[in-house]
Structure formats: structure tokens, C-alpha cells
mmCIF file of C-alpha atoms in Angstrom:
data_model
loop_
_atom_site.group_PDB
_atom_site.id
_atom_site.type_symbol
_atom_site.label_atom_id
_atom_site.label_comp_id
_atom_site.label_asym_id
_atom_site.label_seq_id
_atom_site.Cartn_x
_atom_site.Cartn_y
_atom_site.Cartn_z
ATOM 1 C CA MET A 2 65.045 -5.196 19.361
ATOM 2 C CA THR A 3 61.585 -3.606 19.194
ATOM 3 C CA SER A 4 59.319 -4.626 22.061
ATOM 4 C CA PRO A 5 55.991 -6.292 21.233
ATOM 5 C CA ARG A 6 54.154 -3.468 23.056
ATOM 6 C CA LEU A 7 55.919 -0.804 20.963
ATOM 7 C CA SER A 8 55.186 -2.744 17.770
ATOM 8 C CA LEU A 9 51.525 -3.032 18.707
ATOM 9 C CA THR A 10 51.329 0.692 19.535
ATOM 10 C CA THR A 11 52.893 1.546 16.185
ATOM 11 C CA ALA A 12 50.528 -0.795 14.363
ATOM 12 C CA ILE A 13 47.345 0.601 15.882
ATOM 13 C CA ARG A 14 48.348 4.282 15.719
ATOM 14 C CA PRO A 15 46.697 4.834 12.302
ATOM 15 C CA PHE A 16 43.468 3.281 13.535
ATOM 16 C CA LYS A 17 43.539 5.358 16.741
ATOM 17 C CA ALA A 18 44.101 8.488 14.678
ATOM 18 C CA LEU A 19 41.156 7.561 12.491
ATOM 19 C CA PHE A 20 38.784 7.346 15.448
ATOM 20 C CA VAL A 21 39.763 10.713 16.920
ATOM 21 C CA SER A 22 39.752 12.604 13.614
ATOM 22 C CA ASP A 23 37.020 14.148 11.471
ATOM 23 C CA ALA A 24 37.066 10.935 9.444
ATOM 24 C CA PHE A 25 35.341 8.990 12.189
ATOM 25 C CA GLU A 26 31.978 10.690 11.608
ATOM 26 C CA GLY A 27 32.004 9.509 7.996
ATOM 27 C CA VAL A 28 33.221 6.040 8.940
ATOM 28 C CA LEU A 29 30.491 5.813 11.583
ATOM 29 C CA LEU A 30 27.790 6.621 9.020
ATOM 30 C CA ILE A 31 29.174 3.953 6.685
ATOM 31 C CA MET A 32 29.103 1.419 9.537
ATOM 32 C CA VAL A 33 25.550 2.415 10.508
ATOM 33 C CA ALA A 34 24.278 2.141 6.916
ATOM 34 C CA ALA A 35 25.959 -1.250 6.516
ATOM 35 C CA ALA A 36 24.483 -2.465 9.807
ATOM 36 C CA ALA A 37 20.991 -1.314 8.810
ATOM 37 C CA MET A 38 21.266 -3.104 5.467
ATOM 38 C CA ALA A 39 22.556 -6.253 7.161
ATOM 39 C CA VAL A 40 19.762 -6.357 9.743
ATOM 40 C CA ALA A 41 17.065 -5.534 7.171
ATOM 41 C CA ASN A 42 18.154 -8.568 5.154
ATOM 42 C CA SER A 43 18.738 -10.967 8.046
ATOM 43 C CA PRO A 44 16.459 -13.304 10.004
ATOM 44 C CA PHE A 45 15.820 -10.287 12.253
ATOM 45 C CA ALA A 46 14.291 -8.217 9.438
ATOM 46 C CA HIS A 47 10.769 -8.531 10.865
ATOM 47 C CA GLU A 48 11.930 -7.429 14.305
ATOM 48 C CA TYR A 49 13.785 -4.484 12.711
ATOM 49 C CA HIS A 50 10.614 -3.372 10.949
ATOM 50 C CA VAL A 51 8.421 -3.811 14.033
ATOM 51 C CA LEU A 52 10.931 -1.944 16.228
ATOM 52 C CA PHE A 53 10.710 1.213 14.155
ATOM 53 C CA HIS A 54 7.269 0.983 12.528
ATOM 54 C CA GLY A 55 5.215 -0.986 15.043
ATOM 55 C CA THR A 56 2.580 1.020 16.927
ATOM 56 C CA LEU A 57 3.787 2.030 20.380
ATOM 57 C CA PRO A 58 1.698 0.803 23.332
ATOM 58 C CA TRP A 59 1.678 4.378 24.668
ATOM 59 C CA THR A 60 2.849 7.733 23.373
ATOM 60 C CA PRO A 61 2.515 11.223 24.902
ATOM 61 C CA ILE A 62 1.853 12.683 21.429
ATOM 62 C CA GLY A 63 -0.782 10.926 19.338
ATOM 63 C CA LYS A 64 0.717 11.975 15.993
ATOM 64 C CA LEU A 65 3.950 10.156 16.892
ATOM 65 C CA ASN A 66 2.661 6.639 17.381
ATOM 66 C CA ASN A 67 5.788 4.696 16.384
ATOM 67 C CA LEU A 68 9.518 4.933 16.987
ATOM 68 C CA HIS A 69 10.272 5.874 13.371
ATOM 69 C CA LEU A 70 8.075 8.978 13.677
ATOM 70 C CA TRP A 71 9.720 9.944 16.977
ATOM 71 C CA ILE A 72 13.128 9.705 15.317
ATOM 72 C CA ASN A 73 12.233 11.543 12.097
ATOM 73 C CA ASP A 74 9.963 14.220 13.584
ATOM 74 C CA ALA A 75 11.407 14.739 17.076
ATOM 75 C CA LEU A 76 15.000 13.517 17.327
ATOM 76 C CA MET A 77 15.896 14.974 13.935
ATOM 77 C CA ALA A 78 14.728 18.387 15.158
ATOM 78 C CA ILE A 79 18.004 18.398 17.110
ATOM 79 C CA PHE A 80 19.910 17.776 13.861
ATOM 80 C CA PHE A 81 18.120 20.688 12.210
ATOM 81 C CA PHE A 82 18.687 22.848 15.296
ATOM 82 C CA VAL A 83 22.440 22.279 15.005
ATOM 83 C CA VAL A 84 22.226 23.004 11.264
ATOM 84 C CA GLY A 85 20.445 26.259 12.108
ATOM 85 C CA LEU A 86 23.123 27.209 14.641
ATOM 86 C CA GLU A 87 25.867 26.527 12.062
ATOM 87 C CA VAL A 88 24.039 28.546 9.419
ATOM 88 C CA LYS A 89 23.524 31.537 11.733
ATOM 89 C CA ARG A 90 27.155 31.473 12.886
ATOM 90 C CA GLU A 91 28.373 31.374 9.281
ATOM 91 C CA ILE A 92 26.070 34.237 8.239
ATOM 92 C CA VAL A 93 26.893 36.436 11.239
ATOM 93 C CA ALA A 94 30.606 35.779 11.732
ATOM 94 C CA GLY A 95 31.759 33.096 9.295
ATOM 95 C CA GLU A 96 32.449 32.575 5.616
ATOM 96 C CA LEU A 97 28.941 33.701 4.613
ATOM 97 C CA SER A 98 29.287 37.052 6.428
ATOM 98 C CA ASP A 99 31.453 38.563 3.681
ATOM 99 C CA ALA A 100 29.684 39.269 0.385
ATOM 100 C CA ARG A 101 32.802 38.469 -1.641
ATOM 101 C CA GLN A 102 33.454 35.209 0.195
ATOM 102 C CA ARG A 103 29.891 33.940 -0.052
ATOM 103 C CA ARG A 104 29.541 34.505 -3.798
ATOM 104 C CA LEU A 105 31.212 31.274 -4.863
ATOM 105 C CA PRO A 106 29.667 28.825 -2.352
ATOM 106 C CA ILE A 107 26.163 30.228 -2.890
ATOM 107 C CA PHE A 108 26.508 30.190 -6.693
ATOM 108 C CA ALA A 109 27.986 26.672 -6.577
ATOM 109 C CA ALA A 110 25.355 25.376 -4.150
ATOM 110 C CA ILE A 111 22.471 26.710 -6.284
ATOM 111 C CA ALA A 112 23.936 25.014 -9.365
ATOM 112 C CA GLY A 113 24.552 21.927 -7.215
ATOM 113 C CA MET A 114 20.844 21.728 -6.443
ATOM 114 C CA ALA A 115 19.441 22.722 -9.835
ATOM 115 C CA ILE A 116 21.495 20.386 -12.063
ATOM 116 C CA PRO A 117 20.843 17.240 -9.947
ATOM 117 C CA ALA A 118 17.123 18.058 -10.143
ATOM 118 C CA ALA A 119 17.391 18.351 -13.938
ATOM 119 C CA VAL A 120 19.255 15.025 -14.129
ATOM 120 C CA TYR A 121 16.609 13.468 -11.876
ATOM 121 C CA PHE A 122 13.736 14.605 -14.116
ATOM 122 C CA THR A 123 15.611 13.389 -17.193
ATOM 123 C CA LEU A 124 16.313 9.899 -15.828
ATOM 124 C CA SER A 125 12.977 9.384 -14.053
ATOM 125 C CA GLY A 126 11.292 8.986 -17.431
ATOM 126 C CA GLY A 127 8.626 11.628 -16.954
ATOM 127 C CA ASP A 128 6.619 9.505 -14.500
ATOM 128 C CA PRO A 129 4.330 11.974 -12.624
ATOM 129 C CA GLN A 130 4.353 9.728 -9.559
ATOM 130 C CA LEU A 131 8.117 10.189 -9.224
ATOM 131 C CA ASN A 132 8.129 13.985 -9.625
ATOM 132 C CA ARG A 133 7.975 14.591 -5.862
ATOM 133 C CA GLY A 134 11.417 13.034 -5.487
ATOM 134 C CA TRP A 135 13.246 15.746 -7.443
ATOM 135 C CA ALA A 136 14.845 17.233 -4.300
ATOM 136 C CA ILE A 137 16.277 13.959 -2.971
ATOM 137 C CA PRO A 138 19.718 14.484 -4.603
ATOM 138 C CA ALA A 139 19.779 18.195 -3.685
ATOM 139 C CA ALA A 140 21.831 18.273 -0.459
ATOM 140 C CA THR A 141 25.322 17.174 0.552
ATOM 141 C CA ASP A 142 25.873 15.204 3.772
ATOM 142 C CA ILE A 143 28.386 17.327 5.715
ATOM 143 C CA ALA A 144 29.562 14.612 8.122
ATOM 144 C CA PHE A 145 29.992 11.953 5.440
ATOM 145 C CA ALA A 146 31.799 14.264 2.990
ATOM 146 C CA MET A 147 34.064 15.793 5.631
ATOM 147 C CA GLY A 148 34.747 12.291 6.908
ATOM 148 C CA VAL A 149 36.112 11.263 3.507
ATOM 149 C CA LEU A 150 38.283 14.398 3.513
ATOM 150 C CA GLY A 151 39.510 13.388 6.960
ATOM 151 C CA LEU A 152 40.761 10.100 5.503
ATOM 152 C CA LEU A 153 42.851 12.084 3.002
ATOM 153 C CA GLY A 154 44.682 14.123 5.642
ATOM 154 C CA SER A 155 46.741 17.025 4.305
ATOM 155 C CA ARG A 156 46.291 16.014 0.650
ATOM 156 C CA VAL A 157 43.335 18.423 0.386
ATOM 157 C CA PRO A 158 44.210 22.133 0.817
ATOM 158 C CA GLY A 159 42.599 23.994 3.716
ATOM 159 C CA PRO A 160 40.734 26.522 1.513
ATOM 160 C CA LEU A 161 39.193 23.661 -0.465
ATOM 161 C CA ARG A 162 38.038 21.934 2.744
ATOM 162 C CA LEU A 163 36.467 25.197 3.866
ATOM 163 C CA PHE A 164 34.777 25.560 0.485
ATOM 164 C CA LEU A 165 33.216 22.090 0.760
ATOM 165 C CA LEU A 166 31.977 22.826 4.277
ATOM 166 C CA THR A 167 30.468 26.159 3.202
ATOM 167 C CA VAL A 168 28.763 24.682 0.130
ATOM 168 C CA ALA A 169 27.304 21.902 2.297
ATOM 169 C CA ILE A 170 25.946 24.491 4.745
ATOM 170 C CA VAL A 171 24.341 26.495 1.913
ATOM 171 C CA ASP A 172 22.985 23.172 0.592
ATOM 172 C CA ASP A 173 21.372 22.602 3.986
ATOM 173 C CA ILE A 174 19.750 26.047 3.841
ATOM 174 C CA GLY A 175 18.349 25.143 0.420
ATOM 175 C CA ALA A 176 17.142 21.750 1.634
ATOM 176 C CA VAL A 177 15.361 23.321 4.617
ATOM 177 C CA LEU A 178 13.618 25.819 2.320
ATOM 178 C CA ILE A 179 12.655 22.996 -0.053
ATOM 179 C CA ILE A 180 11.145 20.977 2.794
ATOM 180 C CA ALA A 181 9.207 23.997 4.057
ATOM 181 C CA LEU A 182 7.944 25.074 0.622
ATOM 182 C CA PHE A 183 7.427 21.838 -1.313
ATOM 183 C CA TYR A 184 6.764 19.159 1.313
ATOM 184 C CA THR A 185 4.118 20.948 3.330
ATOM 185 C CA ALA A 186 0.423 20.158 2.995
ATOM 186 C CA ASN A 187 -2.818 20.924 4.862
ATOM 187 C CA LEU A 188 -1.582 23.972 6.762
ATOM 188 C CA LYS A 189 -3.387 24.580 10.061
ATOM 189 C CA LEU A 190 -3.287 28.345 10.472
ATOM 190 C CA ALA A 191 -4.071 28.397 14.195
ATOM 191 C CA TRP A 192 -1.065 26.225 15.020
ATOM 192 C CA LEU A 193 1.092 28.183 12.564
ATOM 193 C CA PHE A 194 0.067 31.443 14.245
ATOM 194 C CA ALA A 195 0.887 29.930 17.651
ATOM 195 C CA ALA A 196 4.328 28.930 16.325
ATOM 196 C CA LEU A 197 4.934 32.494 15.128
ATOM 197 C CA LEU A 198 3.972 33.822 18.575
ATOM 198 C CA VAL A 199 6.423 31.460 20.279
ATOM 199 C CA PHE A 200 9.169 32.493 17.881
ATOM 200 C CA GLY A 201 8.316 36.104 18.703
ATOM 201 C CA VAL A 202 8.801 35.305 22.392
ATOM 202 C CA MET A 203 12.198 33.740 21.661
ATOM 203 C CA PHE A 204 13.175 36.799 19.632
ATOM 204 C CA ALA A 205 12.081 38.994 22.567
ATOM 205 C CA PHE A 206 14.307 36.942 24.882
ATOM 206 C CA ASN A 207 17.151 37.682 22.477
ATOM 207 C CA ARG A 208 16.458 41.426 22.397
ATOM 208 C CA MET A 209 16.051 41.549 26.204
ATOM 209 C CA LYS A 210 19.510 40.006 26.512
ATOM 210 C CA VAL A 211 18.284 36.992 28.492
ATOM 211 C CA THR A 212 21.443 35.157 29.550
ATOM 212 C CA SER A 213 19.972 31.832 30.704
ATOM 213 C CA LEU A 214 19.615 29.012 28.179
ATOM 214 C CA TRP A 215 16.538 27.479 29.805
ATOM 215 C CA PRO A 216 13.931 30.016 28.579
ATOM 216 C CA PHE A 217 15.180 29.442 25.021
ATOM 217 C CA ILE A 218 15.124 25.655 25.407
ATOM 218 C CA ILE A 219 11.602 25.577 26.866
ATOM 219 C CA ALA A 220 10.326 27.953 24.171
ATOM 220 C CA ALA A 221 12.026 25.833 21.477
ATOM 221 C CA LEU A 222 10.169 22.730 22.702
ATOM 222 C CA VAL A 223 6.848 24.592 22.610
ATOM 223 C CA LEU A 224 7.710 25.895 19.137
ATOM 224 C CA TRP A 225 8.438 22.332 17.951
ATOM 225 C CA TYR A 226 5.050 21.122 19.251
ATOM 226 C CA CYS A 227 3.213 23.960 17.489
ATOM 227 C CA VAL A 228 5.028 23.316 14.189
ATOM 228 C CA LEU A 229 4.371 19.565 14.528
ATOM 229 C CA ASN A 230 0.643 20.307 14.518
ATOM 230 C CA SER A 231 0.759 23.068 11.882
ATOM 231 C CA GLY A 232 1.254 20.936 8.765
ATOM 232 C CA ILE A 233 4.847 22.114 8.252
ATOM 233 C CA HIS A 234 7.354 19.381 9.015
ATOM 234 C CA ALA A 235 8.259 19.556 12.697
ATOM 235 C CA THR A 236 12.010 19.599 12.125
ATOM 236 C CA ILE A 237 11.758 23.070 10.561
ATOM 237 C CA ALA A 238 11.178 24.256 14.145
ATOM 238 C CA GLY A 239 14.781 23.304 14.899
ATOM 239 C CA VAL A 240 16.132 25.723 12.307
ATOM 240 C CA VAL A 241 13.726 28.506 13.277
ATOM 241 C CA ALA A 242 14.549 28.149 16.984
ATOM 242 C CA ALA A 243 18.284 28.282 16.230
ATOM 243 C CA LEU A 244 17.861 31.642 14.489
ATOM 244 C CA ALA A 245 16.582 33.151 17.759
ATOM 245 C CA ILE A 246 19.619 32.067 19.801
ATOM 246 C CA PRO A 247 21.837 35.078 20.625
ATOM 247 C CA MET A 248 25.205 35.268 18.895
ATOM 248 C CA ARG A 249 26.509 37.943 21.267
ATOM 249 C CA LYS A 250 29.294 37.300 23.718
ATOM 250 C CA ARG A 251 28.440 36.577 27.353
ATOM 251 C CA ASP A 252 31.356 36.472 29.806
ATOM 252 C CA GLY A 253 33.662 35.876 26.890
ATOM 253 C CA HIS A 254 31.435 33.106 25.473
ATOM 254 C CA SER A 255 28.751 33.134 22.781
ATOM 255 C CA MET A 256 25.470 31.478 23.761
ATOM 256 C CA LEU A 257 25.094 30.218 20.192
ATOM 257 C CA GLU A 258 28.596 28.734 20.101
ATOM 258 C CA GLN A 259 28.099 27.258 23.574
ATOM 259 C CA LEU A 260 24.983 25.426 22.382
ATOM 260 C CA GLU A 261 26.584 24.383 19.104
ATOM 261 C CA HIS A 262 29.693 22.977 20.790
ATOM 262 C CA GLY A 263 27.539 21.215 23.377
ATOM 263 C CA LEU A 264 25.306 19.543 20.787
ATOM 264 C CA VAL A 265 27.544 18.913 17.778
ATOM 265 C CA ARG A 266 29.025 15.625 19.033
ATOM 266 C CA TRP A 267 25.667 14.378 20.328
ATOM 267 C CA ASN A 268 24.330 15.200 16.891
ATOM 268 C CA ALA A 269 27.158 13.445 15.032
ATOM 269 C CA TYR A 270 27.517 10.393 17.250
ATOM 270 C CA LEU A 271 23.950 9.760 18.403
ATOM 271 C CA VAL A 272 21.204 11.621 16.517
ATOM 272 C CA VAL A 273 22.416 11.053 12.938
ATOM 273 C CA PRO A 274 23.514 7.413 13.501
ATOM 274 C CA ILE A 275 20.133 6.545 15.064
ATOM 275 C CA PHE A 276 18.367 8.221 12.150
ATOM 276 C CA GLY A 277 20.629 6.399 9.678
ATOM 277 C CA PHE A 278 20.029 3.012 11.292
ATOM 278 C CA ALA A 279 16.259 3.575 11.333
ATOM 279 C CA ASN A 280 16.107 4.754 7.710
ATOM 280 C CA ALA A 281 18.916 3.123 5.719
ATOM 281 C CA GLY A 282 17.743 -0.480 6.001
ATOM 282 C CA VAL A 283 16.529 -1.693 2.608
ATOM 283 C CA ALA A 284 14.986 -5.159 2.315
ATOM 284 C CA LEU A 285 16.503 -6.540 -0.878
ATOM 285 C CA ALA A 286 14.267 -9.617 -1.005
ATOM 286 C CA GLY A 287 12.281 -9.447 -4.199
ATOM 287 C CA ILE A 288 14.306 -6.523 -5.555
ATOM 288 C CA GLY A 289 16.290 -7.920 -8.449
ATOM 289 C CA LEU A 290 18.398 -6.184 -11.061
ATOM 290 C CA GLU A 291 15.202 -4.743 -12.496
ATOM 291 C CA GLY A 292 14.446 -3.018 -9.191
ATOM 292 C CA VAL A 293 17.989 -1.657 -8.813
ATOM 293 C CA LEU A 294 17.866 -0.256 -12.355
ATOM 294 C CA ALA A 295 14.341 1.141 -11.968
ATOM 295 C CA PRO A 296 13.858 4.812 -12.931
ATOM 296 C CA LEU A 297 13.741 6.118 -9.337
ATOM 297 C CA PRO A 298 17.048 4.733 -7.973
ATOM 298 C CA LEU A 299 18.773 5.523 -11.278
ATOM 299 C CA ALA A 300 17.439 9.098 -11.250
ATOM 300 C CA ILE A 301 18.578 9.686 -7.662
ATOM 301 C CA ALA A 302 21.991 8.074 -8.149
ATOM 302 C CA GLY A 303 22.435 9.980 -11.412
ATOM 303 C CA GLY A 304 21.520 13.247 -9.703
ATOM 304 C CA LEU A 305 24.060 12.630 -6.933
ATOM 305 C CA VAL A 306 26.933 11.231 -8.999
ATOM 306 C CA ILE A 307 26.532 13.189 -12.246
ATOM 307 C CA GLY A 308 24.399 16.202 -11.389
ATOM 308 C CA LYS A 309 26.216 17.318 -8.258
ATOM 309 C CA GLN A 310 29.725 17.334 -9.683
ATOM 310 C CA ALA A 311 28.602 18.759 -13.048
ATOM 311 C CA GLY A 312 26.648 21.606 -11.471
ATOM 312 C CA ILE A 313 29.184 22.611 -8.821
ATOM 313 C CA PHE A 314 32.299 22.214 -10.982
ATOM 314 C CA ALA A 315 30.722 24.180 -13.843
ATOM 315 C CA ALA A 316 29.711 26.944 -11.415
ATOM 316 C CA ILE A 317 33.250 27.224 -10.018
ATOM 317 C CA PHE A 318 34.818 27.187 -13.481
ATOM 318 C CA ILE A 319 32.440 29.817 -14.890
ATOM 319 C CA ALA A 320 32.695 32.051 -11.802
ATOM 320 C CA ASP A 321 36.498 31.916 -11.928
ATOM 321 C CA LYS A 322 36.760 32.558 -15.664
ATOM 322 C CA ILE A 323 34.361 35.524 -15.759
ATOM 323 C CA GLY A 324 35.801 37.051 -12.599
ATOM 324 C CA PHE A 325 32.609 36.673 -10.550
ATOM 325 C CA ALA A 326 34.472 34.809 -7.780
ATOM 326 C CA ARG A 327 37.886 33.215 -7.424
ATOM 327 C CA ARG A 328 38.256 29.465 -7.159
ATOM 328 C CA PRO A 329 39.568 28.149 -3.785
ATOM 329 C CA ASP A 330 43.204 29.092 -3.180
ATOM 330 C CA GLU A 331 46.029 26.549 -3.303
ATOM 331 C CA SER A 332 43.827 24.104 -5.240
ATOM 332 C CA THR A 333 44.304 22.458 -8.621
ATOM 333 C CA TRP A 334 41.377 21.907 -10.945
ATOM 334 C CA VAL A 335 41.708 18.152 -10.366
ATOM 335 C CA GLN A 336 41.439 18.664 -6.602
ATOM 336 C CA ILE A 337 38.422 20.916 -7.104
ATOM 337 C CA TRP A 338 36.852 18.240 -9.295
ATOM 338 C CA GLY A 339 37.445 15.632 -6.577
ATOM 339 C CA VAL A 340 35.725 17.777 -3.961
ATOM 340 C CA THR A 341 32.740 18.428 -6.255
ATOM 341 C CA ILE A 342 32.358 14.656 -6.608
ATOM 342 C CA LEU A 343 32.223 14.341 -2.802
ATOM 343 C CA CYS A 344 29.318 16.797 -2.853
ATOM 344 C CA GLY A 345 27.340 13.892 -4.339
ATOM 345 C CA ILE A 346 27.260 12.202 -0.929
ATOM 346 C CA GLY A 347 23.668 12.826 0.116
ATOM 347 C CA PHE A 348 23.074 10.351 2.921
ATOM 348 C CA THR A 349 21.250 12.058 5.823
ATOM 349 C CA MET A 350 19.252 14.841 4.170
ATOM 350 C CA SER A 351 18.483 12.705 1.101
ATOM 351 C CA LEU A 352 17.046 9.885 3.234
ATOM 352 C CA PHE A 353 15.005 12.454 5.118
ATOM 353 C CA ILE A 354 13.553 14.048 1.968
ATOM 354 C CA ALA A 355 12.835 10.602 0.462
ATOM 355 C CA ALA A 356 10.573 9.777 3.415
ATOM 356 C CA LEU A 357 8.733 13.075 2.905
ATOM 357 C CA ALA A 358 8.468 12.655 -0.875
ATOM 358 C CA PHE A 359 6.714 9.273 -0.892
ATOM 359 C CA PRO A 360 4.930 8.887 2.474
ATOM 360 C CA ARG A 361 2.206 6.633 1.026
ATOM 361 C CA TYR A 362 4.439 4.512 -1.185
ATOM 362 C CA PRO A 363 6.787 2.319 0.911
ATOM 363 C CA LEU A 364 8.182 0.592 -2.198
ATOM 364 C CA LEU A 365 9.238 3.920 -3.699
ATOM 365 C CA VAL A 366 10.925 4.875 -0.411
ATOM 366 C CA GLU A 367 12.870 1.606 -0.536
ATOM 367 C CA GLU A 368 13.872 2.249 -4.151
ATOM 368 C CA ALA A 369 14.880 5.797 -3.210
ATOM 369 C CA LYS A 370 17.122 4.423 -0.450
ATOM 370 C CA LEU A 371 18.873 2.202 -2.996
ATOM 371 C CA GLY A 372 19.551 5.214 -5.200
ATOM 372 C CA ILE A 373 20.763 7.327 -2.256
ATOM 373 C CA LEU A 374 23.077 4.665 -0.848
ATOM 374 C CA GLY A 375 24.386 3.678 -4.282
ATOM 375 C CA GLY A 376 24.958 7.258 -5.417
ATOM 376 C CA SER A 377 26.552 8.264 -2.113
ATOM 377 C CA VAL A 378 28.928 5.289 -2.045
ATOM 378 C CA ILE A 379 29.959 5.825 -5.684
ATOM 379 C CA SER A 380 30.541 9.540 -5.027
ATOM 380 C CA ALA A 381 32.571 8.790 -1.880
ATOM 381 C CA ILE A 382 34.819 6.210 -3.567
ATOM 382 C CA MET A 383 35.223 8.186 -6.780
ATOM 383 C CA GLY A 384 35.936 11.463 -4.960
ATOM 384 C CA TYR A 385 38.416 9.782 -2.627
ATOM 385 C CA CYS A 386 40.322 8.205 -5.526
ATOM 386 C CA VAL A 387 40.510 11.470 -7.499
ATOM 387 C CA LEU A 388 41.779 13.410 -4.469
ATOM 388 C CA ARG A 389 44.119 10.628 -3.369
ATOM 389 C CA PHE A 390 45.993 10.636 -6.675
ATOM 390 C CA ALA A 391 45.566 14.307 -7.658
ATOM 391 C CA PRO A 392 48.803 16.302 -8.037
ATOM 392 C CA ALA A 393 49.348 18.549 -5.015
ATOM 393 C CA THR A 394 50.814 21.498 -6.927
ATOM 394 C CA ARG A 395 48.454 24.098 -8.316
ATOM 395 C CA LYS A 396 48.957 24.795 -11.983
ATOM 396 C CA GLY A 397 47.441 27.734 -13.776
ATOM 397 C CA VAL A 398 44.734 26.569 -16.159
#
């Protein structure tokens, strides 16, 4: 007879496995988004708004006078720093270091940003006020997408998982460039020059083979402050600082990998969830069916659900057929299609760009959140279902 303790252990094993696997990051983001929506539409909605948007009684930096600004401009610099570390590692020693290996993810990522933008412009109805939101469906949320793959276990081939991760990283590079180029206004050249000097100092530390982390960390904080005051969004400092971190080995360890491994879980389990909770709450009061089906949320959701999969799948198919780059090994076309659908999950970066796109129009930001959450959830469920029931055997097509 099976003991009650053994039965209980057997029953909870799948749940335990879930919370120690890659899936947990995606599940956590879902829980955070749901919690933000619940609180924003509860009797505590006013307190939720005041917590993040109320003026702080004191702040060491005048530009950051509420908690929402501290999260989006300061805390998220850590997220972008980790993104920068991942990008540099991939370019120097990862999948993007080989010209043949980087062809497909770069080609697919470019198509995966261009086609969603085209879908966005088509569905937004030509409203000039909405044009600044074209980049909202441009990037894939790595944690969310990889979390859905984690739920599928071994059903998704390893090369296809790696492809999704690489495309998402290239997406992040594109999103960072978009933020720097298209969401920057009123440049202050003195502060920008100061930022360049600080980056030069960090680069000198690299060339001088400085082995301590602290000079890099202190310089990165100064760089962030200079960028904050320059007119470029402060989080770009995170990416720039990461590029100065040495990749070389030190006592058998890479300083870059040491930093990345030290920050990646803090990033996944603290920084991104706090950002998600502060930004995903949408007050649905007064937003009826007309608001949900307004041009902005439809354009964003359409870009994520339709544009992402259409652009990336078409790029893979064309590249494979003309011999430009091979499709991921061990993968059927149905499995590839399922993964391209998951690329339509745009939670973190999309929410971030939405706040930059419509800083003076709170209603448009709320509508954008509806489109992001709706498009991301549809992409997650649709991609999961396709991959869950896709045949595992590759067939030549």
C-alpha cells in the first residue's frame, strides 16, 4: 500500500519541477501581470496608482520624483545591463560569433521587427497620434517565451530553443537601437559628452586589464547618471556599460560571465517582476468593448500575433529555400511555426516602449497595455498549443 507521504510527493513533483525549471520565469510574469490587473481593478486601485505615480516626499535625484520613474529609469537599467552582457557574450563567444550561424537569427529578427511595424501601421488607421507606437510589437520577451518552452519540456528540439533565444537577443539589440534613435528628444550635449568620457574610462579599465569589479560598477553608476541627464533614455547606459565589461578569462573565470551569472536571477525574479507589476496594471473601468477594439490595442495585438509569426516564419522559409541559411536542425515546419508564434510574446520590452511612446497620453498607454497583454497571451496560448500537438519527427518539406 502506498503511503500518504509518498502519494503526496508524487502528486506535487510536477509542480516542484515547474518552479525549478526555466518555465517558472514565464509563470512568474503571468502571475505578476494578473496581480497587477487585479489590484488596478480592485478597491485598492487608488492606492496602487498613488504608490507608483504619487510624488515622493524626498528623492536624491530630482528627475525621478516618483516610484514609477525610479523603476523604469533606474531599476530597469539593471535589466538592460544584463541584456548587454548577454549580447556581448553571444557576439564574442556565442551563436552570433559565427557569421554562418548568425545569418538566420539576424535575418529572422529584422523581418520580425519590420512586419509587425507594417501590421501596426495598417491597423492603426493612419492616425498620426498613434504613429509613435510602431515599435511596441517589435521585441520578444525572452523570459516569457522561454518559460512557455519550459512548460513543453523535450517536445521542442534543442536547436529550435537556441534559435528562439538567439532571435530574442537580436530583437533586444534592435529594441535598444530603436529606443536610442527614435525615443530620444532634447539632447543635452554636455551630459552626452560626459557620458562618452565615462565610457572611455570604462574602456580604459578594460584595456588596462583591471581585475576588480568595483571600478566598473562605480563608473557604470556615473555613466547612468550622465545618460539620465543627456536626453537619451537612462536605461541605454546599462547596455553601453555592459559592452565595456571584459570578456577575458581571469583565474579561469570571465568577469562578464561572473557578472551575468550573478545578476541574471535577480533580474528575472526581482527587477522584471517589479517592473511588470508597476506597468501591467490596466484600469478597465470605463473601457468597454469599444476601448478594447480601438485602433491602438488592435494594432499592437495584430503586430504581435500576426506580424511576428508572419515575418519570422517567412524569413526562415525563404532563407532555407534559397540556401541563405539552414532552418534549425531536428525541427519540423510545424514546430518552427509554433516557435515563431511564441516570438509574439512582447511583455517586458513592449510595456517599456509603450511608456516611452505616449508619455503625455495616459489613456493611450493604458490602451497599449491592453494590446500588449492581449497579444502576448494569445501568442503564448497559440504557440503552446501548436508545439504541444506538433509531430516530433522532422519531415522534408
